[in-house]
Structures are given as structure tokens and as C-alpha cells.
Amino acid sequence: MKILRTPRELREAVREARLRGESIGLVPTMGALHAGHVSLVQAAKRDRCWCIVTIFVNPTQFGPNEDFSRYPRDEAGDLARCDAAGADAVFLPEVADMYPPGSATVVSVRGLTDHLCGPARPGHFDGVATIVSKLFSLAQPDRAYFGEKDAQQLAVIRRFARDLDFPIEIVGCPTVREADGLAMSSRNRYLTPEARQRALTLSRALHAAEARFAAGEREVATLAAEIARILAEGRPTKIDYASIVDAETLQPVAGRIERRALVAVAVWFERTRLIDNVTLVP
Ligand code: AMP
């Protein structure tokens, strides 16, 4: 497995892989890797890609009061996990290489960021779209792999990739969960055992909504009330949102669910913000 530290080394490794006739698969991450990230590498390998994992805690996607400085970092563990998963290369750039002095360009996706995490995290999706478009330009992958766990992020990436004509297939991969249902996240390690137990209400609430929907319930108000009831049982510190939005536009659904919808929640337990979602398909 190649370890690449600079954009120049990345470009060179990609050039060599292309000369060998490889397809390039890109897996962007912020490190602190877990089985969710590993599933993206495995998806790239199933597609017979030469798989590059990028590990970069991107400062521009964190707000001033967010967890950038305390975000978990574990380079040795991450490299071992990438190797075991079958990654072909890992790209670990420095902030100064990704954002040299004078960087002034931002990729901003309108509309899709009006709801859900957009209002709670101003500037977050601009940071995501900007760094991912830079990684696309550097690695020029054939395919890029992202988790459905970050459903709004996936929608934003699909949209800018299309709008900016990146010739890249964006592959969404299912959310990987712990045995008890908790969606895997690098931020789960912030949770005390007690908060982690309370956090199971996220997946339980979403699962209950799915079950009611499968049994024929289509009223947003009824499903939302069920979700709110279960989330309250976890005594959350704060609920940023528990929303049912159109899966394409990410605009709130009013009344009945007639088209694919995303049920998404963002909930705080002490200083930790967790997100999760499920898709309902009529
Ligand atoms: P992150 O390191 O949190 O920025 O995530 C990097 C990539 O891994 C993103 O595409 C995430 O959506 C994806 N990811 C994170 N957690 C999971 C999970 N539990 N299941 C599947 N993909 C995930």
C-alpha cells in the first residue's frame, strides 16, 4: 500500500496507475476509521478499482465552535485498517498543501443545504463540497464512494459533481451499524457508556418510522410524532432536527409521503452531535 503525503505524490501515483490501465476509486474520509469506512474501500475493490483512501480532517467544514481540534486522529491505526481492507494507496495531506495561502475559491451548492444540517452548521457543506472537488481534481477518479449515513452530504456531492461536469460516478454505500443499531461514526467514541445507550433512540426511532411506513402509514405528522416520542426517551441534550424531506430535493414533505423520502435526525448527547437517517420508498 502506497502512502502519499503531498498532492504531487498523489498525482504521480494516479498517473502510474492509469498507465497500468487501472480504474481509480476514491474514498474520502477524515480518518478515525471504522467498519463504515472499510465498507467503502470494499465497495471500491469489488468494482476492481485501484483504491485511494484520503484521510484529511478538513478545517473548512468545521464551524468555529465545533470539534475540529479534538476530532479523533489515529494515523497508525487508520493505515493498518486501510491495508487490511485492501486499499492500494492512502493520501494524507497537510492543511497547508490543501489550502495554500491565497486560496479563495469555494464550491457552494444552493437549495439542497437549506434544511437538515445546513442551518445548524453554516458553511459546513461549502467546506465539504470544496475539499471533495479538490480531491476529485487531484485524483481524477472514475468512481468515488460515500456513505448513505451522511445523506445530505451525498446529495450535495452528487449535485456539484453533476453541475461542475466531473466525469465521476458517485457511489452511495449503505450505512454500517453496530450490532445494537447505532450507526457507526468516528464521533461515537466521544460518548460515555450511558450516553451511548441513550443514543440508541436514534436508530430505534428511524426503525419504528420504517416499520409504520411498511405497514402503510403515509402521514408525515403521524410518523414525526412517533419519532419524537422515541427520541424523547433518550433524554437528548438537544434535537437539531427530526425531519421528513423529499429524497431528491431535501425540502420538507407536508401531508402525505407520495415519493421517496428521507427521514433524518440530528441529536446531541452532551457535547456530541449524532446524525442518522433512513429512506422510505413508497
Ligand atoms: P467521515 O470520515 O466521517 O468524513 O466519513 C467518510 C466517509 O465514510 C463518508 O462518505 C461517510 O458517509 C462514510 N461513513 C461514515 N460512517 C459510515 C457508516 N456508518 N456507514 C457507511 N459509511 C459511513
Coordinates of C-alpha atoms and ligand atoms in Angstrom, one line a residue:
M1 CA 0.0 0.0 0.0
K2 CA 1.4 3.4 -1.0
I3 CA 1.5 6.2 1.5
L4 CA 1.2 9.6 -0.3
R5 CA 1.7 12.8 1.6
T6 CA 1.6 15.6 -1.0
P7 CA -0.7 16.4 -3.9
R8 CA 2.3 15.9 -6.2
E9 CA 2.9 12.3 -4.9
L10 CA -0.9 11.7 -5.4
R11 CA -0.9 12.9 -9.0
E12 CA 2.2 10.8 -9.7
A13 CA 0.7 7.6 -8.2
V14 CA -2.5 8.2 -10.1
R15 CA -0.6 8.7 -13.4
E16 CA 1.3 5.4 -12.9
A17 CA -1.9 3.5 -12.1
R18 CA -3.5 4.9 -15.2
L19 CA -0.6 3.8 -17.3
R20 CA -1.1 0.3 -16.0
G21 CA -4.7 0.6 -17.2
E22 CA -6.3 0.8 -13.7
S23 CA -9.7 2.4 -12.9
I24 CA -9.3 4.7 -10.0
G25 CA -11.6 4.6 -7.0
L26 CA -11.6 7.3 -4.4
V27 CA -12.7 7.0 -0.7
P28 CA -12.6 10.4 1.0
T29 CA -12.5 10.3 4.8
M30 CA -11.5 12.3 7.9
G31 CA -9.8 9.3 9.4
A32 CA -10.5 7.6 12.8
L33 CA -11.6 4.8 10.5
H34 CA -14.2 2.2 11.4
A35 CA -16.1 -0.6 9.6
G36 CA -18.3 2.0 7.8
H37 CA -15.2 3.5 6.1
V38 CA -13.9 -0.1 5.4
S39 CA -17.2 -0.9 3.6
L40 CA -16.4 1.9 1.2
V41 CA -13.0 0.5 0.4
Q42 CA -14.5 -2.9 0.0
A43 CA -17.1 -1.5 -2.5
A44 CA -14.2 0.1 -4.5
K45 CA -12.3 -3.2 -4.5
R46 CA -15.5 -5.1 -5.6
D47 CA -15.6 -2.7 -8.5
R48 CA -12.0 -3.6 -9.3
C49 CA -10.7 -0.1 -8.7
W50 CA -7.3 1.0 -7.7
C51 CA -8.5 2.3 -4.4
I52 CA -7.2 5.5 -2.8
V53 CA -8.3 6.4 0.7
T54 CA -7.9 10.0 1.6
I55 CA -7.5 11.0 5.3
F56 CA -7.8 14.7 5.9
V57 CA -9.6 16.4 8.8
N58 CA -10.8 19.3 6.7
P59 CA -10.8 22.5 8.7
T60 CA -13.2 24.4 6.4
Q61 CA -16.1 22.1 7.2
F62 CA -16.0 22.7 10.9
G63 CA -17.7 25.8 12.5
P64 CA -15.8 27.9 15.0
N65 CA -17.4 26.2 18.0
E66 CA -17.2 22.7 16.5
D67 CA -14.8 19.8 17.3
F68 CA -12.0 20.4 14.7
S69 CA -9.2 20.5 17.3
R70 CA -10.5 17.5 19.3
Y71 CA -11.6 15.4 16.3
P72 CA -10.1 11.9 16.8
R73 CA -6.8 11.3 14.9
D74 CA -5.2 7.9 14.7
E75 CA -2.8 7.7 11.7
A76 CA -1.2 4.3 12.6
G77 CA -4.5 2.6 13.3
D78 CA -6.0 4.1 10.1
L79 CA -3.1 2.9 7.9
A80 CA -3.4 -0.6 9.4
R81 CA -7.2 -0.6 8.7
C82 CA -6.7 0.6 5.1
D83 CA -4.1 -2.0 4.5
A84 CA -6.2 -4.8 5.9
A85 CA -9.2 -3.6 3.8
G86 CA -7.2 -3.8 0.6
A87 CA -6.7 -0.1 -0.1
D88 CA -3.9 0.5 -2.7
A89 CA -2.9 3.9 -1.5
V90 CA -3.6 6.4 1.3
F91 CA -3.4 10.1 0.8
L92 CA -2.6 12.1 4.0
P93 CA -2.1 15.7 3.0
E94 CA -1.3 18.7 5.3
V95 CA -3.7 21.6 5.7
A96 CA -1.1 23.9 4.0
D97 CA -1.0 21.7 1.0
M98 CA -4.7 21.6 0.5
Y99 CA -5.3 25.3 1.3
P100 CA -2.1 27.2 0.3
P101 CA -2.1 30.9 1.3
G102 CA -4.4 32.8 -1.1
S103 CA -6.9 30.0 -1.6
A104 CA -10.1 32.0 -2.3
T105 CA -12.5 29.6 -4.1
V106 CA -15.5 27.9 -2.6
V107 CA -17.9 25.4 -4.0
S108 CA -21.3 26.1 -2.8
V109 CA -24.5 24.1 -3.5
R110 CA -27.7 26.0 -3.2
G111 CA -31.1 24.7 -2.2
L112 CA -30.0 21.2 -1.0
T113 CA -28.4 22.8 2.0
D114 CA -31.4 24.9 3.1
H115 CA -32.7 22.3 5.6
L116 CA -31.3 19.5 7.8
C117 CA -27.7 20.1 8.8
G118 CA -27.4 23.2 6.6
P119 CA -28.9 25.8 9.1
A120 CA -27.3 24.1 12.1
R121 CA -23.9 24.1 10.5
P122 CA -23.4 27.2 8.5
G123 CA -20.6 26.8 5.9
H124 CA -20.2 23.1 6.6
F125 CA -21.4 21.9 3.1
D126 CA -19.3 24.6 1.4
G127 CA -16.3 23.1 3.2
V128 CA -17.3 19.6 2.2
A129 CA -18.0 20.5 -1.5
T130 CA -14.8 22.5 -1.8
I131 CA -12.5 19.8 -0.4
V132 CA -14.2 16.9 -2.2
S133 CA -14.0 18.8 -5.5
K134 CA -10.3 19.4 -4.9
L135 CA -9.8 15.7 -4.2
F136 CA -11.7 15.0 -7.4
S137 CA -9.4 17.3 -9.4
L138 CA -6.2 15.8 -7.8
A139 CA -7.1 12.1 -8.1
Q140 CA -9.4 12.3 -11.1
P141 CA -11.1 9.1 -10.1
D142 CA -13.5 7.0 -12.2
R143 CA -15.7 6.4 -9.1
A144 CA -15.9 7.9 -5.7
Y145 CA -17.5 6.2 -2.7
F146 CA -19.6 7.9 0.0
G147 CA -21.8 6.6 2.9
E148 CA -25.5 7.0 2.9
K149 CA -25.1 7.7 6.6
D150 CA -24.3 11.3 5.6
A151 CA -27.3 11.5 3.2
Q152 CA -27.3 15.3 2.8
Q153 CA -23.5 15.2 2.1
L154 CA -24.1 12.5 -0.5
A155 CA -26.8 14.6 -2.2
V156 CA -24.6 17.7 -2.2
I157 CA -21.7 15.8 -3.7
R158 CA -23.9 14.2 -6.4
R159 CA -25.2 17.6 -7.3
F160 CA -21.9 19.5 -7.6
A161 CA -20.3 16.6 -9.4
R162 CA -23.1 16.9 -12.0
D163 CA -23.2 20.7 -12.1
L164 CA -19.4 21.0 -12.5
D165 CA -19.2 18.2 -15.0
F166 CA -16.9 15.9 -13.1
P167 CA -16.8 12.7 -15.1
I168 CA -17.1 10.6 -11.9
E169 CA -19.6 8.0 -10.9
I170 CA -20.7 8.8 -7.3
V171 CA -21.4 5.6 -5.5
G172 CA -23.6 5.7 -2.3
C173 CA -23.0 2.8 0.1
P174 CA -25.4 1.6 2.9
T175 CA -25.0 2.7 6.5
V176 CA -22.9 0.3 8.6
R177 CA -24.3 -0.1 12.1
E178 CA -23.1 -1.6 15.4
A179 CA -24.9 -4.8 16.4
D180 CA -27.4 -2.8 18.5
G181 CA -28.3 -0.5 15.7
L182 CA -26.1 2.6 16.4
A183 CA -24.8 4.0 13.1
M184 CA -21.0 3.8 13.1
S185 CA -19.3 7.2 13.4
S186 CA -15.9 8.5 14.4
R187 CA -17.8 10.7 16.9
N188 CA -19.3 7.7 18.8
R189 CA -16.0 7.4 20.7
Y190 CA -16.9 10.8 22.4
L191 CA -19.9 9.1 24.1
T192 CA -19.9 7.9 27.7
P193 CA -21.4 4.4 28.0
E194 CA -24.5 6.0 29.4
A195 CA -24.9 8.5 26.6
R196 CA -24.2 5.7 24.1
Q197 CA -27.1 3.7 25.5
R198 CA -29.4 6.8 25.2
A199 CA -28.2 7.3 21.6
L200 CA -29.8 4.0 20.6
T201 CA -33.0 6.0 20.4
L202 CA -31.9 7.4 17.0
S203 CA -31.9 4.1 15.2
R204 CA -34.9 2.9 17.2
A205 CA -36.9 6.0 16.1
L206 CA -35.9 5.6 12.5
H207 CA -36.6 1.9 12.6
A208 CA -40.0 2.5 14.1
A209 CA -40.8 5.0 11.3
E210 CA -39.7 2.5 8.7
A211 CA -41.9 -0.2 10.2
R212 CA -45.0 2.1 10.4
F213 CA -44.4 3.1 6.8
A214 CA -44.1 -0.5 5.7
A215 CA -47.4 -1.2 7.4
G216 CA -49.0 1.5 5.2
E217 CA -48.7 4.7 7.3
R218 CA -48.1 7.7 4.9
E219 CA -49.0 10.7 7.1
V220 CA -45.9 12.8 7.9
A221 CA -47.4 14.1 11.2
T222 CA -48.1 10.6 12.5
L223 CA -44.6 9.3 11.6
A224 CA -43.0 12.5 13.0
A225 CA -44.9 12.1 16.3
E226 CA -43.7 8.5 16.7
I227 CA -40.1 9.6 16.0
A228 CA -40.3 12.5 18.5
R229 CA -41.8 10.2 21.2
I230 CA -38.9 7.7 20.9
L231 CA -36.2 10.3 20.6
A232 CA -37.5 11.9 23.9
E233 CA -37.0 8.6 25.7
G234 CA -33.2 9.1 25.2
R235 CA -33.4 12.4 27.1
P236 CA -31.3 14.1 24.4
T237 CA -29.3 17.3 25.3
K238 CA -30.8 18.9 22.2
I239 CA -32.5 17.9 19.0
D240 CA -31.3 19.9 16.0
Y241 CA -33.9 18.3 13.8
A242 CA -36.0 15.2 13.2
S243 CA -37.3 15.8 9.6
I244 CA -39.0 14.0 6.8
V245 CA -37.8 15.5 3.5
D246 CA -38.1 14.7 -0.2
A247 CA -35.1 12.4 -1.1
E248 CA -34.3 14.4 -4.2
T249 CA -34.8 18.0 -3.2
L250 CA -34.3 17.6 0.6
Q251 CA -37.2 20.0 1.0
P252 CA -39.7 19.2 3.8
V253 CA -42.6 16.9 2.9
A254 CA -46.0 18.2 4.0
G255 CA -49.1 15.9 4.4
R256 CA -48.6 12.5 2.9
I257 CA -45.5 10.7 1.6
E258 CA -46.0 10.0 -2.1
R259 CA -42.4 9.9 -3.3
R260 CA -39.1 8.7 -2.0
A261 CA -38.5 10.4 1.3
L262 CA -35.6 10.7 3.7
V263 CA -36.2 10.6 7.4
A264 CA -33.2 12.3 9.0
V265 CA -32.3 13.1 12.6
A266 CA -29.5 15.1 14.3
V267 CA -29.4 14.8 18.1
W268 CA -27.0 16.0 20.8
F269 CA -25.9 13.9 23.8
E270 CA -23.9 16.2 25.9
R271 CA -21.2 17.7 23.6
T272 CA -21.6 15.0 20.9
R273 CA -23.8 15.5 17.8
L274 CA -25.0 12.4 16.1
I275 CA -26.9 12.0 12.8
D276 CA -28.7 9.1 11.2
N277 CA -31.3 8.6 8.5
V278 CA -33.4 6.0 6.6
T279 CA -35.0 6.3 3.2
L280 CA -38.7 5.5 2.7
V281 CA -39.7 4.2 -0.7
P282 CA -43.5 4.2 -1.5
Ligands
AMP1 P1 -16.1 10.8 7.7 O1 -14.7 10.3 7.9 O2 -17.0 10.8 8.8 O3 -16.0 12.2 7.0 O4 -16.7 9.8 6.6 C1 -16.0 9.5 5.4 C2 -17.0 8.7 4.6 O5 -17.4 7.5 5.3 C3 -18.3 9.4 4.2 O6 -18.6 9.1 2.9 C4 -19.3 8.9 5.2 O7 -20.6 8.9 4.7 C5 -18.8 7.4 5.3 N1 -19.3 6.8 6.5 C6 -19.2 7.3 7.8 N2 -19.8 6.5 8.6 C7 -20.4 5.5 7.9 C8 -21.2 4.4 8.2 N3 -21.6 4.1 9.5 N4 -21.6 3.5 7.2 C9 -21.2 3.8 5.9 N5 -20.5 4.9 5.6 C10 -20.1 5.7 6.5

